[in-house]
Amino acid sequence: MKARNAIVVLVGLVAVAIVVLVVSRTPSQPVVIDIVGEALPPLEALGRLAEEYTAETGVEIRIHPFEFETALQRAQLDFTSGAGDYDLVMAIFYNQGRYFEAGNIIPFDDSRFDGQVPEPVSGDSFYPAVRAATMDYGGSLVAYPFSAQTMFLWYRKDLFEHPGERSAFLERYGYDLPVPDPQTSLTWGEYRDLAEFFTRGAGEDLAGATLAAARYGTALQMKRHPASFYEFTNFVYSIGDGFFNESGRPTVDTPGNRRALDYYLSLREFAPPGYLQATWDDALAQMQQGTVAMTIMWSDAPSELYKAESSSVVDKVGYALVPVDATKRRQVSVFGGWGFMINADSDIPEECYKFVQWVSRPRQQLAWAKDGGLPAAASIFDDPEYIQIPYMPAQNEALKHLVTWPRDPKAEQFVNLGIEYLSLAASDQLTAAEALTELQRKASALYDEE
Amino acid sequence: MINLRSAHRLLQSGRLHHSAAIWLGPAALVLVWAGPIVLIVAGSFFRLNVADPHALFQLNELSHYRRVISSGEFWGAVLRTFQMTLLVVAGSIAIGSLAGWGLLGVHRRIARPILGAFLVPLFLPPVVSALIWYFQSNPQYGPVGHGLYASTGRTLLGPDLAFASICIFEVWRISPFFALLVFLGGRSFERSLRDTVVIYRPKLGFGFLGLLIRKHKPMIGLGLFLGIAMAARAFESIFVTTGGGPGTLTETLPMLVHRTAFQRFELGYAAAQSVIYDVILVVVLGQLCRVVAKS
């Protein structure tokens, strides 16, 4: 009898569980779109913008923010496992080829999306360079731009314009302290002079005040982390010869790239100690704390400089483009944009499509930009409200000079190799020439593999 | 196949007790315990490159193992792991034993709170303690890092000191375990022996130390075994503070396996690295057990 009772109870419990499961999945429950991405201001702003979408449509948007590398891992593991935990994936541009070729995503030009929204936002409405870098791959529309991150120069306007500092600079270097703007870039020679000039010890004067702690000319992001690779890419494409030739083969070890790495490493003496552990988070914090006079930084973070509770430099920062090589004069800005990709294992691809379409409309793009987003919709780039955002003129200019690298399936492995050898050079375990030679050997082997 | 009716009959007859049903629980336990190990070993024979799902389950036979054996990167990481483990275990034993030993002579009411405070690093979530360490190592605002930088111009996590810093951090984390072990071991002495220890500690020589070691051989063996296992698996401290850098200076085996699996997405190759590393660890720990047992 006891056994029979136990079985009856067990069967009852299973039945209840099944009923609960079925009830919890009835259509009356709201549709939820799960989005995975990097925890950064534009994604936080998307969460706030999405509340409007939820109010309009009843579709709930659930954001899953992670640290950069973790976000990439989450996306990859979700794709491979086929779990479909994330309906929309924020994909870094260089991984798009791999996701597409592996069949992990549904392209936006898939026929199932035909007629889902009355007037879809077309790819042509986005800034052409961003479109080229994030949307088209293999003849398909693989992604819609999420955010258009670029890197440009942040500098302490108040220090650069301070009369005492200007006259001291003129006296020491024999030329006027250059104040850059989005149309006028520094040269790398000037950048180095400025970095040296603004590096001061505790007890020295800076802009008329005696320093309680040391101040530095520039921040550097040299941790063994993707931040170092992105930062260095600006130097490689500006001073050097780039990472790839026209046929997509790695060409890392060139005289120009050696010069670029030598120059990059020479800035270490003007950076806060601990640059070997620093990423973009540290560069932002150093700028917020007023520890550094300038840095090459991401366009997704300046909004953090205007929060008085965490920034001591509110309204003291100016923006210009990445410095240029005095002879080449090549203006570059490394691209680090993310795209929305629809997971092929999502149960609700049509809902994802509709949400991306909604976010991509100019009204939403502008509202998002004002809250910390980095839109790619070209139609709002001249909007007075958009241009009024202090860093957007520099962002607009930087987009004209985007530098990317091939988005083939091996791109991420190439980036990881680059990170490894940059770290070896930054920590003086290899010379610049040795690091580039080794990186070239490994990268060639990678691209020679089947 | 046992259906409910036949199971009921078996129950009534009492034969179920001796039949397959009795093995269900243990079998489930074995499955839960051994399942991941079996999966890792099995996975090491497949390509399992997550980034290339078309060849995910392509049989790779022993090629991952051949690659691991001939990999300078792997053996470099093994060497660093063993160096770190040795330093950390030795440092933890020294500091932990001194602390535990010192507390034995202190009144219980005073000893307990001190020991409690000393144990905090052991119970902090590793990622939290790694973050604390990271901040205090910072040459600008970390008290230790800043002091060192101001006085010597060197940074705790720079190329010169990164490996040593990680070792010190791990000693800080693991030595409380040895302190606890020594303290509890001492408390478990017979009263007379404990009194001898407390009263004559300043005069005690190596002979008495030898006696203590012999008396507490199993506990010392257990301590060494667990200490090595803890130190050899150090991951969070490195991941949070240096990411394995600068260069490869702090890239131990757990870091390398993580990088292989989650940056390169080569799960099969990472599994082979893990298997070989586990074999080495098991052999070393096995030898250690034998030595302790024989002594």
XYZ file of C-alpha atoms in Angstrom:
745
model
C 0.000 0.000 0.000
C 2.768 2.332 0.946
C 4.473 1.816 -2.384
C 1.217 2.433 -4.211
C 0.633 5.656 -2.282
C 4.158 6.797 -3.018
C 3.654 6.127 -6.714
C 0.353 7.994 -6.703
C 1.975 10.984 -4.988
C 4.879 10.895 -7.438
C 2.589 10.758 -10.457
C 0.562 13.604 -8.972
C 3.654 15.747 -8.536
C 4.782 15.085 -12.091
C 1.315 16.019 -13.355
C 1.359 19.263 -11.379
C 4.825 20.080 -12.733
C 3.653 19.471 -16.296
C 0.594 21.667 -15.779
C 2.764 24.448 -14.321
C 5.132 24.206 -17.266
C 2.338 24.267 -19.800
C 0.581 27.170 -18.093
C 3.823 29.141 -17.890
C 4.245 28.861 -21.650
C 0.756 29.805 -22.713
C 0.532 32.556 -25.334
C -1.032 34.885 -22.788
C 2.411 35.347 -21.244
C 4.354 38.320 -22.612
C 6.898 37.744 -25.329
C 10.407 38.223 -23.966
C 13.422 39.046 -26.116
C 16.688 38.159 -24.401
C 19.685 40.196 -25.525
C 23.285 39.439 -24.626
C 25.992 42.047 -24.989
C 28.832 43.967 -23.468
C 28.066 45.946 -20.337
C 28.602 49.498 -21.520
C 26.665 52.761 -21.565
C 24.969 52.182 -24.964
C 23.584 48.820 -23.804
C 22.373 50.346 -20.547
C 20.728 53.096 -22.585
C 19.119 50.481 -24.828
C 17.534 48.930 -21.756
C 15.948 52.274 -20.879
C 14.831 52.896 -24.458
C 13.317 49.431 -24.637
C 10.883 50.311 -21.861
C 9.108 52.479 -24.423
C 8.938 49.526 -26.808
C 7.499 47.331 -24.080
C 4.872 49.971 -23.321
C 3.948 50.151 -27.010
C 3.918 46.456 -27.870
C 3.873 44.475 -24.644
C 7.076 42.721 -25.699
C 9.512 42.561 -22.823
C 13.217 43.191 -23.468
C 15.617 41.484 -21.114
C 19.229 42.661 -21.331
C 22.075 40.408 -20.208
C 25.187 42.567 -19.903
C 28.623 40.995 -19.439
C 32.239 42.030 -19.529
C 33.528 42.162 -23.137
C 35.188 38.755 -23.323
C 32.455 37.066 -21.301
C 29.827 38.494 -23.639
C 31.652 36.955 -26.610
C 31.928 33.607 -24.805
C 28.257 33.610 -23.857
C 27.213 34.273 -27.420
C 29.504 31.613 -28.860
C 28.488 28.944 -26.358
C 24.813 29.718 -26.863
C 25.232 29.434 -30.626
C 27.126 26.166 -30.452
C 24.903 24.527 -27.874
C 21.806 25.516 -29.817
C 20.165 26.477 -26.534
C 18.748 29.726 -27.879
C 18.991 31.425 -24.490
C 19.665 34.714 -26.220
C 17.351 35.740 -29.023
C 19.386 38.739 -30.049
C 23.148 38.737 -29.823
C 25.268 41.833 -29.782
C 28.074 40.646 -32.033
C 31.405 42.382 -32.329
C 31.962 43.154 -35.991
C 34.919 40.832 -36.582
C 33.024 37.746 -35.407
C 30.169 38.167 -37.810
C 31.753 36.113 -40.576
C 32.220 33.173 -38.268
C 28.690 33.304 -36.912
C 27.228 33.590 -40.369
C 29.288 30.821 -41.951
C 28.502 28.508 -39.051
C 24.786 29.073 -39.589
C 24.370 30.555 -36.123
C 22.240 33.481 -37.219
C 19.273 34.338 -39.388
C 20.131 37.118 -41.854
C 17.901 40.146 -41.825
C 17.112 39.650 -45.520
C 15.601 36.228 -44.826
C 12.220 35.871 -46.507
C 10.475 35.112 -43.215
C 10.835 38.764 -42.291
C 9.107 40.026 -45.421
C 6.097 42.143 -44.489
C 6.790 41.966 -40.733
C 6.942 45.745 -40.472
C 5.253 48.232 -42.815
C 8.264 50.309 -43.855
C 11.441 48.556 -42.824
C 14.544 50.603 -42.150
C 16.851 49.680 -44.986
C 20.569 49.091 -44.738
C 21.145 52.205 -46.808
C 19.905 54.427 -44.011
C 23.023 53.661 -41.978
C 26.358 55.386 -42.286
C 28.062 53.656 -45.250
C 31.308 52.753 -43.481
C 29.381 51.278 -40.556
C 27.148 49.402 -42.926
C 30.190 47.984 -44.686
C 31.757 46.957 -41.398
C 28.751 45.459 -39.660
C 25.888 44.624 -41.983
C 26.919 42.961 -45.223
C 28.721 39.660 -45.313
C 28.765 36.930 -47.925
C 26.029 38.616 -49.938
C 23.637 38.679 -46.980
C 22.445 41.271 -44.549
C 23.832 39.502 -41.502
C 23.376 42.212 -38.867
C 21.920 45.596 -38.112
C 24.244 48.076 -36.417
C 23.810 48.216 -32.680
C 26.456 50.777 -31.814
C 29.129 52.521 -33.850
C 32.115 52.634 -31.506
C 35.196 54.406 -32.711
C 38.292 55.642 -30.929
C 39.371 59.242 -30.783
C 41.381 61.632 -28.664
C 40.099 62.827 -25.323
C 42.088 65.669 -23.861
C 41.880 68.057 -20.937
C 40.717 71.242 -22.613
C 41.237 73.235 -19.419
C 44.912 72.216 -19.243
C 45.579 72.661 -22.932
C 44.097 76.176 -22.871
C 45.621 77.303 -19.586
C 47.785 80.412 -20.285
C 50.535 79.374 -17.874
C 50.777 75.916 -19.381
C 50.750 77.319 -22.885
C 53.646 79.687 -22.238
C 55.616 76.951 -20.428
C 55.081 74.626 -23.370
C 56.192 77.263 -25.870
C 59.303 77.914 -23.864
C 60.184 74.224 -23.546
C 59.345 72.943 -27.033
C 59.630 76.062 -29.164
C 56.146 75.910 -30.651
C 52.649 76.754 -29.482
C 50.832 74.127 -27.456
C 48.521 72.683 -30.101
C 44.835 72.485 -29.233
C 43.237 69.880 -31.499
C 39.617 69.693 -32.573
C 37.636 67.247 -34.706
C 38.973 68.906 -37.851
C 42.567 69.468 -36.729
C 44.536 66.506 -35.447
C 47.763 66.437 -33.516
C 50.753 64.689 -34.994
C 52.264 61.792 -33.071
C 55.320 63.929 -32.450
C 53.146 66.560 -30.804
C 51.292 63.886 -28.898
C 54.538 62.625 -27.410
C 55.663 66.145 -26.503
C 52.317 66.809 -24.838
C 52.442 63.497 -22.974
C 55.897 64.361 -21.709
C 54.938 67.923 -20.871
C 51.890 67.025 -18.796
C 53.634 64.295 -16.837
C 54.300 65.890 -13.454
C 55.341 64.600 -10.074
C 53.635 65.287 -6.756
C 54.546 68.744 -5.490
C 54.966 70.198 -8.979
C 52.567 72.767 -10.384
C 49.885 72.057 -12.941
C 47.590 74.785 -14.252
C 48.455 77.025 -11.329
C 47.891 74.470 -8.577
C 50.398 72.373 -6.651
C 49.820 68.692 -7.215
C 49.177 66.414 -4.257
C 49.771 63.360 -6.452
C 51.525 62.714 -9.731
C 49.769 63.428 -13.020
C 50.485 61.757 -16.324
C 50.497 62.702 -19.963
C 48.568 59.784 -21.389
C 46.683 56.674 -20.376
C 47.690 53.370 -21.947
C 45.685 50.142 -22.039
C 48.348 47.464 -22.121
C 46.809 44.625 -20.118
C 46.752 41.274 -21.874
C 43.226 42.014 -22.995
C 41.439 43.054 -26.219
C 41.774 46.700 -25.122
C 45.482 46.676 -25.969
C 44.910 45.295 -29.442
C 42.322 47.923 -30.307
C 44.447 50.734 -28.925
C 47.511 49.595 -30.815
C 45.530 49.221 -34.033
C 45.269 53.025 -34.206
C 49.060 53.259 -34.193
C 49.502 50.436 -36.700
C 47.203 51.944 -39.285
C 48.349 55.511 -38.680
C 52.123 55.131 -38.355
C 52.548 51.643 -39.786
C 51.200 49.578 -42.632
C 48.155 47.854 -41.152
C 47.629 44.214 -40.250
C 46.437 42.738 -43.537
C 47.184 43.152 -47.210
C 44.532 43.587 -49.868
C 43.995 39.860 -50.260
C 43.287 39.460 -46.550
C 46.631 37.875 -45.621
C 48.301 39.023 -42.394
C 51.211 41.388 -42.977
C 52.211 42.198 -39.459
C 55.985 42.312 -39.504
C 56.765 45.354 -41.611
C 59.184 48.242 -41.021
C 56.241 50.607 -40.595
C 54.588 48.389 -37.987
C 57.856 48.056 -36.088
C 58.069 51.825 -36.020
C 54.463 51.976 -34.807
C 55.113 49.505 -31.995
C 58.334 51.250 -30.980
C 56.471 54.537 -30.790
C 53.563 52.996 -28.860
C 55.955 51.479 -26.325
C 57.821 54.776 -25.984
C 54.713 56.343 -24.450
C 54.919 54.075 -21.405
C 57.089 56.525 -19.496
C 54.300 59.095 -19.606
C 51.501 56.754 -18.518
C 50.306 56.047 -14.979
C 52.139 53.100 -13.449
C 50.133 49.940 -13.773
C 49.506 50.390 -17.497
C 50.266 46.679 -17.894
C 47.065 45.935 -15.969
C 45.018 48.698 -17.555
C 42.104 48.307 -19.959
C 39.542 50.791 -21.248
C 37.906 50.789 -17.806
C 41.112 52.048 -16.219
C 41.666 54.645 -18.949
C 38.153 55.962 -18.318
C 38.727 56.050 -14.550
C 42.052 57.849 -14.983
C 40.389 60.440 -17.144
C 37.474 60.814 -14.709
C 39.884 61.275 -11.802
C 41.966 63.837 -13.673
C 45.031 61.612 -13.478
C 45.868 61.898 -17.167
C 45.878 64.824 -19.582
C 44.776 62.878 -22.648
C 44.139 59.441 -24.042
C 42.932 57.668 -27.156
C 39.592 56.313 -26.036
C 36.293 54.841 -27.094
C 33.309 56.868 -28.169
C 30.942 54.773 -26.066
C 32.271 56.135 -22.794
C 32.428 59.981 -22.847
C 28.928 60.174 -21.381
C 30.530 58.913 -18.151
C 32.681 62.058 -17.989
C 29.585 64.182 -17.482
C 28.366 62.448 -14.332
C 29.397 64.737 -11.504
C 29.165 61.962 -8.927
C 31.961 59.979 -10.569
C 33.874 62.520 -12.639
C 36.110 65.388 -11.594
C 36.432 66.646 -15.166
C 32.835 67.516 -16.077
C 32.938 69.947 -19.030
C 36.748 69.999 -18.985
C 37.331 67.462 -21.740
C 37.688 68.157 -25.427
C 37.610 65.699 -28.290
C 39.601 65.405 -31.486
C 40.636 62.643 -33.851
C 43.482 60.197 -33.391
C 46.825 61.928 -34.084
C 48.443 61.466 -37.476
C 51.899 60.582 -38.677
C 53.588 63.846 -39.729
C 54.612 62.501 -43.142
C 51.799 60.093 -44.001
C 49.028 62.329 -42.620
C 46.747 59.317 -42.654
C 43.747 59.869 -40.427
C 42.435 56.688 -38.814
C 39.977 55.650 -36.168
C 39.724 52.036 -35.178
C 36.227 50.606 -35.321
C 34.829 48.500 -32.504
C 31.160 48.454 -33.375
C 28.625 45.838 -32.459
C 25.764 44.531 -34.541
C 22.425 43.002 -33.651
C 22.321 39.411 -34.867
C 19.283 37.164 -34.653
C 20.056 33.790 -33.119
C 19.074 30.965 -35.460
C 17.880 29.029 -32.394
C 15.582 31.776 -31.173
C 11.903 30.845 -30.935
C 10.879 34.391 -31.796
C 13.038 35.632 -34.692
C 10.201 37.742 -36.071
C 9.865 39.577 -32.751
C 13.616 40.199 -32.773
C 13.402 41.590 -36.280
C 10.566 43.922 -35.316
C 12.435 45.186 -32.261
C 15.628 45.868 -34.242
C 13.585 47.687 -36.835
C 11.998 49.806 -34.121
C 15.349 50.656 -32.524
C 16.819 51.544 -35.920
C 14.267 54.246 -36.670
C 15.662 57.806 -36.542
C 13.461 58.909 -33.626
C 14.661 56.059 -31.432
C 18.254 56.451 -32.618
C 18.240 60.101 -31.565
C 16.613 59.405 -28.200
C 19.142 56.649 -27.618
C 22.080 58.902 -28.552
C 20.963 61.526 -26.051
C 21.029 58.884 -23.328
C 24.498 57.476 -24.101
C 23.859 55.425 -27.240
C 26.034 55.517 -30.344
C 23.713 55.336 -33.326
C 24.682 54.563 -36.888
C 21.618 56.088 -38.544
C 23.112 58.618 -40.947
C 19.971 60.742 -41.062
C 20.443 62.014 -37.501
C 24.118 62.898 -37.751
C 23.293 66.512 -38.643
C 20.387 66.830 -36.249
C 21.000 69.856 -33.953
C 20.098 67.816 -30.869
C 22.620 65.154 -31.863
C 25.431 67.565 -32.701
C 24.856 69.299 -29.378
C 26.109 66.209 -27.546
C 29.700 67.287 -26.783
C 31.491 64.287 -28.261
C 29.325 63.684 -31.318
C 31.167 66.079 -33.679
C 34.333 64.038 -33.062
C 32.364 60.801 -33.442
C 30.989 62.000 -36.798
C 34.461 62.876 -38.038
C 35.973 59.653 -36.733
C 33.401 57.597 -38.631
C 34.825 59.035 -41.855
C 38.172 57.380 -41.154
C 37.184 53.967 -39.865
C 39.761 51.231 -39.757
C 38.603 47.647 -39.561
C 40.112 44.317 -40.421
C 38.709 41.319 -42.288
C 35.712 39.661 -40.681
C 36.684 36.155 -41.729
C 36.110 33.229 -39.358
C 39.698 33.425 -38.094
C 39.569 37.097 -37.144
C 39.036 36.496 -33.436
C 41.962 34.076 -33.251
C 44.116 36.674 -34.956
C 43.048 39.273 -32.401
C 43.929 36.868 -29.573
C 47.383 36.292 -31.024
C 47.858 40.030 -31.311
C 46.904 40.501 -27.658
C 49.426 37.887 -26.578
C 52.377 39.338 -28.483
C 51.537 42.917 -27.613
C 51.640 41.960 -23.959
C 55.015 40.287 -24.429
C 56.376 43.464 -26.029
C 54.732 45.797 -23.517
C 56.328 43.881 -20.650
C 59.728 43.814 -22.389
C 59.803 40.036 -22.623
C 60.229 40.515 -26.368
C 61.487 43.503 -28.329
C 59.073 45.175 -30.705
C 60.783 43.488 -33.664
C 60.760 40.052 -32.016
C 57.108 40.374 -31.042
C 56.054 41.314 -34.569
C 58.175 38.579 -36.148
C 56.624 35.951 -33.878
C 53.148 37.345 -34.385
C 53.679 37.233 -38.140
C 54.791 33.599 -37.955
C 51.801 32.571 -35.848
C 49.323 34.610 -37.880
C 50.614 33.181 -41.160
C 50.312 29.663 -39.757
C 46.776 30.425 -38.618
C 45.734 31.618 -42.053
C 47.557 28.725 -43.749
C 45.503 26.205 -41.770
C 42.639 24.507 -43.538
C 12.699 -3.771 -18.163
C 11.033 -3.495 -14.791
C 7.467 -2.251 -14.961
C 5.511 -1.116 -11.940
C 3.658 -4.388 -11.533
C 6.806 -6.492 -11.606
C 8.566 -3.992 -9.347
C 5.683 -4.328 -6.914
C 5.987 -8.111 -7.062
C 9.736 -7.813 -6.471
C 9.111 -5.534 -3.524
C 6.618 -7.950 -2.019
C 8.947 -10.872 -2.536
C 11.800 -8.930 -0.955
C 14.035 -9.709 -3.929
C 14.127 -6.110 -5.069
C 16.583 -5.419 -2.308
C 19.082 -7.623 -4.070
C 18.166 -6.734 -7.606
C 19.209 -3.955 -9.968
C 17.129 -1.362 -8.143
C 19.592 -1.195 -5.311
C 22.227 0.003 -7.737
C 20.146 2.855 -9.056
C 21.183 5.313 -6.340
C 24.905 4.538 -6.448
C 24.777 4.439 -10.239
C 23.264 7.890 -10.288
C 25.941 9.104 -7.894
C 28.709 7.601 -10.004
C 27.167 9.160 -13.085
C 27.022 12.589 -11.461
C 30.546 12.257 -10.092
C 32.241 10.575 -13.002
C 30.148 12.013 -15.812
C 32.126 15.229 -16.207
C 35.439 13.364 -16.030
C 34.316 10.888 -18.668
C 33.094 13.767 -20.825
C 36.407 15.603 -20.548
C 38.421 12.511 -21.412
C 36.087 11.646 -24.276
C 36.054 15.251 -25.476
C 39.827 15.289 -25.711
C 39.604 12.815 -28.601
C 37.306 15.033 -30.623
C 38.017 18.268 -32.419
C 35.352 20.126 -30.419
C 36.205 23.535 -31.772
C 33.172 25.497 -30.694
C 33.902 28.215 -33.209
C 33.683 25.682 -36.036
C 30.478 23.746 -35.456
C 30.754 21.909 -38.793
C 33.660 19.905 -37.394
C 32.534 19.879 -33.794
C 32.409 16.117 -33.311
C 35.075 15.193 -35.797
C 37.192 12.428 -34.267
C 40.679 13.713 -33.702
C 42.123 10.565 -32.142
C 45.383 11.422 -30.379
C 46.318 14.530 -32.288
C 45.343 16.864 -29.418
C 47.623 14.895 -27.126
C 50.480 15.000 -29.611
C 49.976 18.757 -29.888
C 49.962 19.190 -26.109
C 53.114 17.103 -25.636
C 55.001 19.152 -28.218
C 53.661 22.501 -27.034
C 56.167 24.842 -25.411
C 53.244 26.953 -24.272
C 51.798 24.012 -22.317
C 55.038 22.992 -20.625
C 55.822 26.618 -19.833
C 52.460 26.856 -18.081
C 53.062 23.535 -16.288
C 56.419 24.795 -15.045
C 54.922 28.040 -13.795
C 52.116 26.138 -12.111
C 54.531 23.869 -10.286
C 56.762 26.756 -9.271
C 53.755 28.626 -7.982
C 52.342 25.579 -6.203
C 55.630 24.837 -4.446
C 56.127 28.429 -3.347
C 52.533 28.854 -2.260
C 52.357 25.592 -0.313
C 55.703 26.206 1.372
C 54.763 29.790 2.239
C 51.299 28.804 3.421
C 52.634 26.039 5.630
C 55.246 28.320 7.142
C 52.918 31.240 7.851
C 49.870 29.133 8.686
C 51.824 26.884 11.056
C 53.415 29.822 12.808
C 50.028 31.459 13.273
C 48.328 28.258 14.454
C 51.235 27.332 16.650
C 51.377 30.800 18.167
C 47.668 30.753 18.958
C 47.996 27.479 20.859
C 49.622 29.301 23.733
C 46.964 31.997 23.852
C 43.901 31.742 26.032
C 40.992 30.187 24.220
C 38.797 33.309 24.534
C 41.441 35.388 22.833
C 42.657 32.736 20.394
C 39.280 32.051 18.843
C 38.477 35.569 17.613
C 42.022 36.002 16.358
C 41.808 32.720 14.483
C 38.382 33.716 13.199
C 39.805 36.930 11.781
C 42.779 35.084 10.321
C 40.406 32.693 8.548
C 38.576 35.435 6.657
C 40.635 35.085 3.422
C 39.822 31.387 3.337
C 36.105 32.010 3.328
C 35.955 35.031 1.036
C 34.727 34.177 -2.448
C 37.951 33.915 -4.478
C 36.821 36.506 -6.995
C 36.149 39.006 -4.198
C 39.532 38.458 -2.603
C 41.157 38.726 -6.041
C 39.446 42.070 -6.573
C 40.579 43.292 -3.151
C 44.103 42.242 -4.039
C 43.866 43.900 -7.425
C 42.840 47.223 -5.917
C 45.411 47.172 -3.207
C 48.110 46.380 -5.778
C 47.237 49.408 -7.859
C 50.225 51.737 -7.895
C 48.039 54.837 -7.815
C 45.409 54.196 -5.187
C 46.198 50.787 -3.685
C 47.929 51.197 -0.320
C 50.453 48.408 -0.924
C 50.945 49.106 -4.613
C 51.270 52.831 -4.096
C 53.724 52.453 -1.233
C 55.898 50.135 -3.255
C 55.779 52.347 -6.321
C 56.522 55.490 -4.345
C 59.522 53.907 -2.653
C 60.987 51.760 -5.436
C 59.325 52.793 -8.685
C 58.158 49.218 -9.261
C 54.623 47.958 -9.629
C 53.327 44.872 -7.871
C 51.767 43.445 -11.008
C 54.522 44.556 -13.359
C 56.931 42.117 -15.032
C 59.365 41.990 -12.093
C 56.891 41.210 -9.372
C 53.693 39.861 -10.931
C 54.526 36.203 -10.317
C 55.675 36.868 -6.762
C 52.577 38.996 -6.101
C 50.259 36.230 -7.202
C 52.168 33.776 -4.997
C 51.845 36.111 -1.990
C 48.159 36.517 -2.677
C 47.685 32.764 -2.769
C 49.660 32.369 0.456
C 47.377 34.966 2.027
C 44.393 32.943 0.833
C 45.610 29.448 1.724
C 47.714 29.903 4.881
C 44.620 30.241 7.115
C 43.814 26.664 6.169
C 47.127 25.494 7.605
C 46.705 27.725 10.641
C 43.368 26.087 11.315
C 44.854 22.655 10.813
C 47.737 23.245 13.199
C 45.528 24.942 15.755
C 42.919 22.191 15.767
C 45.637 19.543 15.727
C 47.270 21.164 18.729
C 43.959 21.397 20.541
C 43.411 17.720 19.967
C 46.603 16.815 21.844
C 46.292 15.046 25.070
C 46.175 17.664 27.791
C 49.583 16.754 29.100
C 51.207 17.008 25.717
C 49.456 20.304 25.061
C 50.661 21.662 28.365
C 54.161 20.553 27.467
C 53.882 22.359 24.178
C 52.521 25.514 25.769
C 54.946 25.633 28.685
C 58.123 24.460 26.997
C 57.571 25.786 23.487
C 60.552 28.169 23.607
C 62.852 25.299 24.494
C 61.450 22.704 22.136
C 63.926 21.234 19.691
C 63.684 19.333 16.424
C 63.261 16.073 18.293
C 59.989 17.248 19.719
C 58.973 18.610 16.341
C 59.674 15.197 14.864
C 57.460 13.645 17.532
C 54.663 16.024 16.656
C 55.013 15.299 12.966
C 54.918 11.562 13.536
C 51.928 11.884 15.799
C 49.988 13.939 13.321
C 51.178 12.338 10.130
C 47.711 11.719 8.671
C 46.638 15.276 9.337
C 49.835 16.700 7.871
C 49.433 14.467 4.832
C 45.858 15.621 4.406
C 46.920 19.233 4.809
C 49.659 18.922 2.203
C 47.345 17.103 -0.157
C 44.609 19.729 0.094
C 47.086 22.605 0.111
C 48.666 21.418 -3.121
C 45.264 20.842 -4.673
C 44.192 24.384 -3.716
C 47.398 26.052 -4.890
C 47.596 24.140 -8.160
C 44.086 25.233 -9.090
C 44.637 28.968 -8.481
C 42.698 30.806 -11.144
C 40.630 33.774 -9.980
C 43.607 35.629 -8.541
C 45.371 35.487 -11.897
C 42.330 36.006 -14.067
C 41.271 39.153 -12.206
C 44.657 40.749 -11.615
C 46.906 40.017 -14.585
C 44.891 37.938 -17.050
C 47.940 35.655 -17.296
C 50.230 38.545 -18.220
C 52.333 40.532 -18.472
C 53.177 38.419 -21.495
C 52.963 34.883 -20.166
C 54.617 35.512 -16.803
C 51.621 34.454 -14.740
C 49.975 32.091 -17.182
C 49.514 28.921 -15.176
C 47.786 25.808 -16.437
C 44.262 26.764 -15.335
C 44.687 30.118 -17.107
C 46.016 28.453 -20.249
C 43.152 25.959 -20.284
C 40.674 28.794 -19.837
C 42.248 30.735 -22.690
C 42.260 27.686 -24.936
C 38.656 26.863 -24.166
C 37.051 30.278 -23.967
C 39.164 32.562 -26.134
C 40.230 30.153 -28.819
C 37.122 27.997 -28.294
C 39.179 24.813 -28.747
C 37.354 22.705 -26.177
C 38.841 19.411 -27.371
C 42.381 20.703 -27.118
C 41.650 22.293 -23.739
C 40.282 18.930 -22.571
C 43.520 17.221 -23.616
C 45.532 19.855 -21.734
C 43.386 19.239 -18.666
C 43.723 15.471 -18.871
C 47.509 15.573 -19.094
C 47.713 18.107 -16.300
C 45.405 16.027 -14.108
C 47.515 12.939 -14.745
C 50.634 14.844 -13.681
C 48.870 16.131 -10.573
C 47.539 12.704 -9.635
C 51.005 11.177 -10.009
C 52.596 13.911 -7.891
C 49.924 13.759 -5.223
C 50.032 9.954 -5.264
C 53.780 10.004 -4.667
C 53.265 12.506 -1.891
C 50.749 10.207 -0.208
C 53.209 7.309 -0.449
C 56.020 9.368 1.050
C 53.824 10.549 3.917
C 52.569 7.024 4.513
C 56.084 5.560 4.546
C 57.542 8.236 6.796
